[in-house]
Amino acid sequence: MGSLSISTALFLSLSGLLTAQALAGLALPDDVMPELSVSGPYAVGVTTLNLSYPQQVEDIYGEKQHRSLKVEVWYPAERAGAGTTYDNETRSGKAFSIVTDASRDADVLINDLTFPVIVLSHGYTGYRTIMYYLGEHLASYGYIVAGIDHTDSTNKDVDFVNGPFAGFPSTLMNRSRDQVFTLNALLEHDLFKEAADQERAGLIGYSMGGFGAVNTVGGCYSFSEELAAQFTGVASQDKAIKAQKLLNTCAGGKQDSNSVDPKWKAMMALAPWGGQYKLFDEKALATIAVPVLYVGGEYDDISGYDGIKWLFEHTGSIDSQLLTIKNARHNIAPHPAPAQAYNSEFDIGHYLEPAWRSVSLNAINEHFALALMHCYVKNIPEYCDYLAVSGSSAQEEINGVQPEVWKGFDHRYALGLEMTHKGKK
């Protein structure tokens, strides 16, 4: 994008329409940003799908119900067209729109290649485009990315003022199930089944999306009766026992970690919830074979940094890693706050990081998400080198010697990050 005049940015803000650039601020030079955050070679299309589970599903009380999801799908397009908008609302219900370069309903690129599906799963509460930057970025490198509106768990569905926990039981029950269902639905959908790689897929989950993603790749839930009652709000012991049984499943509602779909080749868990309460079975976590990149804020006060470390330490995959963002709390994944969120802490608290710019966090996520997916989903070995960084990114001198800058980062601009590898100190 070219530079945006102050008057144009002001007009767009006042009219409620924000370009992605106005939302993030003026674009920074590529050479001060992580290398893999630069957009890829493909034009990006986007479409909205309404997907319905083929059969009724159980709720937390064991009652059958119909369930459907709205999904935003980004994909490599035949050609670029006019930009589109993403319409959403803040936690207090203030509507906003973001203008981006993705082309609405553009033709899916059909060629000799197939494109792996990446499922993108938001937190509680959220919406399907809260990480639209990852959807567009990965699509520009040859992925089909499905961002889910998790029914009962979006800003629109939950009255966060008067009933902030109304959607939480559904969230616990359905996060992993929705992720598994969305992958299968995309692979079978008429728009994408020809273009989609039917054998290789990836998963990215933020907060409660990360809670579901750990389960999806084999980390079976292990709710005690007491915690099942506490988090679902059931009143009687009989109902608590029933809720506990319904919750303690694996891989999208299956009974054990042997049921993980082999198509999942990599998973990124951004500030995943649940580790602070040890809601996962340690033996099941140890069986996870999928490479997982955990990303956690050093001072996460929602998921708890110690809980994120606990998940990492108990995950069995030797290729798993923990990226720590120094001086960060929980909001490490959303796009920058819209202007409509600036009127109250209640709304901007869904986006704001006290010590970080959202645009920098978004770029870091783009960089490592692409490295992870290219390395393990597409099997491109040179991208694994971007994951091989370790220790502090700060280039602090050790015995008078300054360490090499992290691969993919420019000298002086890799600051505030730390990478820990499974099995390495």
Short mmCIF file of N, CA, C and O in Angstrom, two decimals, residues 4-73:
data_model
loop_
_atom_site.label_atom_id
_atom_site.label_comp_id
_atom_site.label_asym_id
_atom_site.label_seq_id
_atom_site.Cartn_x
_atom_site.Cartn_y
_atom_site.Cartn_z
N LEU A 4 -0.75 6.88 3.35
CA LEU A 4 -2.12 7.33 3.54
C LEU A 4 -2.08 8.74 4.11
O LEU A 4 -1.42 8.99 5.11
N SER A 5 -2.78 9.69 3.49
CA SER A 5 -2.77 11.05 3.99
C SER A 5 -3.52 11.13 5.31
O SER A 5 -4.40 10.32 5.59
N ILE A 6 -3.17 12.15 6.12
CA ILE A 6 -3.83 12.33 7.41
C ILE A 6 -5.32 12.57 7.22
O ILE A 6 -6.16 12.03 7.93
N SER A 7 -5.67 13.38 6.22
CA SER A 7 -7.08 13.69 6.00
C SER A 7 -7.86 12.46 5.58
O SER A 7 -9.00 12.24 6.01
N THR A 8 -7.26 11.60 4.74
CA THR A 8 -7.94 10.38 4.32
C THR A 8 -8.12 9.43 5.49
O THR A 8 -9.18 8.85 5.69
N ALA A 9 -7.06 9.28 6.30
CA ALA A 9 -7.15 8.40 7.46
C ALA A 9 -8.21 8.90 8.43
O ALA A 9 -8.97 8.11 9.00
N LEU A 10 -8.29 10.24 8.61
CA LEU A 10 -9.29 10.80 9.51
C LEU A 10 -10.69 10.55 8.98
O LEU A 10 -11.59 10.15 9.72
N PHE A 11 -10.88 10.71 7.66
CA PHE A 11 -12.19 10.46 7.07
C PHE A 11 -12.61 9.01 7.27
O PHE A 11 -13.74 8.70 7.65
N LEU A 12 -11.67 8.10 7.01
CA LEU A 12 -12.00 6.67 7.15
C LEU A 12 -12.33 6.33 8.59
O LEU A 12 -13.25 5.55 8.86
N SER A 13 -11.61 6.92 9.54
CA SER A 13 -11.88 6.65 10.95
C SER A 13 -13.24 7.17 11.35
O SER A 13 -14.01 6.49 12.03
N LEU A 14 -13.57 8.40 10.92
CA LEU A 14 -14.85 8.98 11.29
C LEU A 14 -16.01 8.25 10.63
O LEU A 14 -17.11 8.16 11.18
N SER A 15 -15.79 7.73 9.43
CA SER A 15 -16.87 7.05 8.72
C SER A 15 -17.05 5.61 9.20
O SER A 15 -18.00 4.94 8.82
N GLY A 16 -16.12 5.14 10.05
CA GLY A 16 -16.22 3.77 10.56
C GLY A 16 -15.52 2.75 9.70
O GLY A 16 -15.50 1.57 10.01
N LEU A 17 -14.96 3.18 8.55
CA LEU A 17 -14.22 2.27 7.68
C LEU A 17 -12.73 2.50 7.90
O LEU A 17 -12.25 3.62 7.76
N LEU A 18 -12.02 1.43 8.23
CA LEU A 18 -10.59 1.55 8.48
C LEU A 18 -9.85 0.65 7.52
O LEU A 18 -10.14 -0.54 7.41
N THR A 19 -8.89 1.21 6.77
CA THR A 19 -8.03 0.35 5.98
C THR A 19 -7.12 -0.41 6.93
O THR A 19 -6.86 0.03 8.06
N ALA A 20 -6.62 -1.54 6.47
CA ALA A 20 -5.70 -2.31 7.31
C ALA A 20 -4.49 -1.46 7.66
O ALA A 20 -3.96 -1.54 8.77
N GLN A 21 -4.05 -0.58 6.73
CA GLN A 21 -2.89 0.26 7.02
C GLN A 21 -3.22 1.31 8.06
O GLN A 21 -2.43 1.58 8.97
N ALA A 22 -4.41 1.93 7.94
CA ALA A 22 -4.79 2.93 8.93
C ALA A 22 -4.93 2.30 10.31
O ALA A 22 -4.62 2.91 11.32
N LEU A 23 -5.42 1.05 10.34
CA LEU A 23 -5.58 0.33 11.59
C LEU A 23 -4.23 0.09 12.25
O LEU A 23 -4.08 0.22 13.46
N ALA A 24 -3.24 -0.27 11.45
CA ALA A 24 -1.93 -0.64 11.98
C ALA A 24 -0.97 0.54 12.11
O ALA A 24 0.03 0.46 12.81
N GLY A 25 -1.27 1.65 11.44
CA GLY A 25 -0.34 2.77 11.39
C GLY A 25 0.42 2.74 10.08
O GLY A 25 0.24 1.83 9.26
N LEU A 26 1.26 3.72 9.84
CA LEU A 26 2.01 3.77 8.59
C LEU A 26 2.90 2.54 8.46
O LEU A 26 3.46 2.06 9.44
N ALA A 27 3.01 2.04 7.23
CA ALA A 27 3.80 0.84 6.99
C ALA A 27 5.27 1.10 7.28
O ALA A 27 5.82 2.15 6.93
N LEU A 28 5.92 0.12 7.91
CA LEU A 28 7.35 0.21 8.21
C LEU A 28 8.15 -0.40 7.08
O LEU A 28 7.66 -1.27 6.35
N PRO A 29 9.41 0.02 6.90
CA PRO A 29 10.25 -0.60 5.86
C PRO A 29 10.40 -2.10 6.11
O PRO A 29 10.50 -2.55 7.26
N ASP A 30 10.45 -2.85 5.03
CA ASP A 30 10.54 -4.31 5.16
C ASP A 30 11.76 -4.75 5.95
O ASP A 30 11.72 -5.75 6.67
N ASP A 31 12.87 -4.00 5.83
CA ASP A 31 14.11 -4.49 6.45
C ASP A 31 14.19 -4.25 7.95
O ASP A 31 15.19 -4.59 8.57
N VAL A 32 13.16 -3.68 8.56
CA VAL A 32 13.11 -3.64 10.02
C VAL A 32 12.05 -4.59 10.56
O VAL A 32 11.84 -4.67 11.77
N MET A 33 11.38 -5.30 9.67
CA MET A 33 10.34 -6.25 10.05
C MET A 33 10.87 -7.67 9.89
O MET A 33 11.82 -7.91 9.13
N PRO A 34 10.30 -8.65 10.60
CA PRO A 34 10.72 -10.03 10.39
C PRO A 34 10.59 -10.42 8.91
O PRO A 34 9.59 -10.08 8.26
N GLU A 35 11.58 -11.09 8.41
CA GLU A 35 11.67 -11.37 6.98
C GLU A 35 10.44 -12.06 6.41
O GLU A 35 9.96 -11.73 5.32
N LEU A 36 9.91 -13.03 7.14
CA LEU A 36 8.80 -13.82 6.62
C LEU A 36 7.44 -13.16 6.84
O LEU A 36 6.41 -13.76 6.56
N SER A 37 7.43 -11.90 7.31
CA SER A 37 6.18 -11.18 7.44
C SER A 37 5.83 -10.41 6.16
O SER A 37 4.74 -9.85 6.05
N VAL A 38 6.75 -10.41 5.18
CA VAL A 38 6.47 -9.78 3.89
C VAL A 38 5.51 -10.68 3.11
O VAL A 38 5.66 -11.90 3.09
N SER A 39 4.53 -10.09 2.45
CA SER A 39 3.51 -10.86 1.74
C SER A 39 4.11 -11.74 0.65
O SER A 39 5.14 -11.41 0.06
N GLY A 40 3.44 -12.86 0.37
CA GLY A 40 3.91 -13.82 -0.60
C GLY A 40 3.46 -13.54 -2.02
O GLY A 40 2.85 -12.50 -2.30
N PRO A 41 3.72 -14.47 -2.93
CA PRO A 41 3.52 -14.22 -4.37
C PRO A 41 2.09 -14.36 -4.87
O PRO A 41 1.80 -13.91 -5.98
N TYR A 42 1.20 -14.97 -4.10
CA TYR A 42 -0.15 -15.23 -4.59
C TYR A 42 -1.09 -14.06 -4.31
O TYR A 42 -1.04 -13.45 -3.23
N ALA A 43 -1.98 -13.78 -5.27
CA ALA A 43 -3.11 -12.90 -5.00
C ALA A 43 -4.02 -13.62 -4.01
O ALA A 43 -4.12 -14.86 -4.02
N VAL A 44 -4.69 -12.85 -3.14
CA VAL A 44 -5.49 -13.45 -2.07
C VAL A 44 -6.98 -13.19 -2.30
O VAL A 44 -7.40 -12.04 -2.46
N GLY A 45 -7.74 -14.27 -2.32
CA GLY A 45 -9.19 -14.18 -2.36
C GLY A 45 -9.76 -14.49 -0.98
O GLY A 45 -9.09 -15.09 -0.14
N VAL A 46 -11.00 -14.08 -0.76
CA VAL A 46 -11.67 -14.38 0.51
C VAL A 46 -13.15 -14.57 0.26
O VAL A 46 -13.74 -13.92 -0.60
N THR A 47 -13.72 -15.51 1.00
CA THR A 47 -15.16 -15.74 0.90
C THR A 47 -15.69 -16.14 2.26
O THR A 47 -14.94 -16.58 3.13
N THR A 48 -16.98 -15.96 2.45
CA THR A 48 -17.64 -16.33 3.71
C THR A 48 -18.54 -17.53 3.47
O THR A 48 -19.35 -17.52 2.55
N LEU A 49 -18.38 -18.56 4.29
CA LEU A 49 -19.19 -19.77 4.17
C LEU A 49 -20.00 -19.98 5.45
O LEU A 49 -19.55 -19.63 6.54
N ASN A 50 -21.16 -20.57 5.29
CA ASN A 50 -21.96 -21.03 6.41
C ASN A 50 -21.96 -22.55 6.38
O ASN A 50 -22.45 -23.15 5.42
N LEU A 51 -21.39 -23.14 7.39
CA LEU A 51 -21.20 -24.60 7.44
C LEU A 51 -22.05 -25.19 8.55
O LEU A 51 -22.05 -24.67 9.67
N SER A 52 -22.75 -26.25 8.25
CA SER A 52 -23.59 -26.92 9.25
C SER A 52 -23.08 -28.32 9.51
O SER A 52 -22.75 -29.07 8.58
N TYR A 53 -23.00 -28.68 10.79
CA TYR A 53 -22.67 -30.07 11.14
C TYR A 53 -23.70 -31.00 10.49
O TYR A 53 -24.90 -30.70 10.49
N PRO A 54 -23.25 -32.11 9.93
CA PRO A 54 -24.20 -32.99 9.23
C PRO A 54 -25.20 -33.68 10.14
O PRO A 54 -26.26 -34.10 9.70
N GLN A 55 -24.85 -33.80 11.42
CA GLN A 55 -25.75 -34.43 12.39
C GLN A 55 -25.83 -33.56 13.64
O GLN A 55 -24.98 -32.70 13.87
N GLN A 56 -26.85 -33.77 14.42
CA GLN A 56 -26.96 -33.05 15.68
C GLN A 56 -25.80 -33.43 16.61
O GLN A 56 -25.28 -34.55 16.55
N VAL A 57 -25.41 -32.48 17.45
CA VAL A 57 -24.32 -32.71 18.39
C VAL A 57 -24.82 -32.48 19.81
O VAL A 57 -25.83 -31.81 20.03
N GLU A 58 -24.11 -33.05 20.78
CA GLU A 58 -24.48 -32.88 22.18
C GLU A 58 -23.98 -31.56 22.72
O GLU A 58 -22.87 -31.11 22.37
N ASP A 59 -24.76 -30.93 23.58
CA ASP A 59 -24.26 -29.79 24.33
C ASP A 59 -23.70 -30.28 25.66
O ASP A 59 -23.63 -31.49 25.92
N ILE A 60 -23.29 -29.35 26.52
CA ILE A 60 -22.63 -29.72 27.76
C ILE A 60 -23.55 -30.49 28.71
O ILE A 60 -23.09 -31.17 29.64
N TYR A 61 -24.85 -30.42 28.46
CA TYR A 61 -25.82 -31.13 29.31
C TYR A 61 -26.26 -32.45 28.69
O TYR A 61 -27.14 -33.13 29.22
N GLY A 62 -25.64 -32.78 27.53
CA GLY A 62 -25.97 -34.03 26.88
C GLY A 62 -27.19 -33.96 25.98
O GLY A 62 -27.65 -34.99 25.48
N GLU A 63 -27.71 -32.76 25.76
CA GLU A 63 -28.88 -32.61 24.90
C GLU A 63 -28.45 -32.39 23.45
O GLU A 63 -27.47 -31.71 23.18
N LYS A 64 -29.21 -32.98 22.52
CA LYS A 64 -28.89 -32.87 21.10
C LYS A 64 -29.32 -31.53 20.55
O LYS A 64 -30.37 -31.00 20.91
N GLN A 65 -28.50 -30.98 19.65
CA GLN A 65 -28.84 -29.70 19.02
C GLN A 65 -28.17 -29.60 17.66
O GLN A 65 -27.18 -30.27 17.39
N HIS A 66 -28.74 -28.75 16.82
CA HIS A 66 -28.10 -28.45 15.54
C HIS A 66 -27.00 -27.41 15.78
O HIS A 66 -27.16 -26.53 16.61
N ARG A 67 -25.91 -27.52 15.04
CA ARG A 67 -24.81 -26.56 15.20
C ARG A 67 -24.29 -26.16 13.82
O ARG A 67 -24.07 -27.01 12.95
N SER A 68 -24.11 -24.88 13.64
CA SER A 68 -23.54 -24.36 12.40
C SER A 68 -22.50 -23.30 12.72
O SER A 68 -22.49 -22.71 13.81
N LEU A 69 -21.60 -23.04 11.78
CA LEU A 69 -20.50 -22.10 11.95
C LEU A 69 -20.42 -21.19 10.73
O LEU A 69 -20.61 -21.64 9.59
N LYS A 70 -20.12 -19.91 10.97
CA LYS A 70 -19.76 -19.01 9.88
C LYS A 70 -18.24 -18.99 9.80
O LYS A 70 -17.56 -18.85 10.82
N VAL A 71 -17.71 -19.14 8.60
CA VAL A 71 -16.27 -19.28 8.41
C VAL A 71 -15.80 -18.32 7.32
O VAL A 71 -16.43 -18.22 6.26
N GLU A 72 -14.73 -17.59 7.59
CA GLU A 72 -14.08 -16.74 6.59
C GLU A 72 -12.91 -17.53 6.03
O GLU A 72 -12.07 -18.03 6.78
N VAL A 73 -12.86 -17.65 4.70
CA VAL A 73 -11.82 -18.47 4.07
C VAL A 73 -10.98 -17.60 3.15
O VAL A 73 -11.51 -16.95 2.23
#
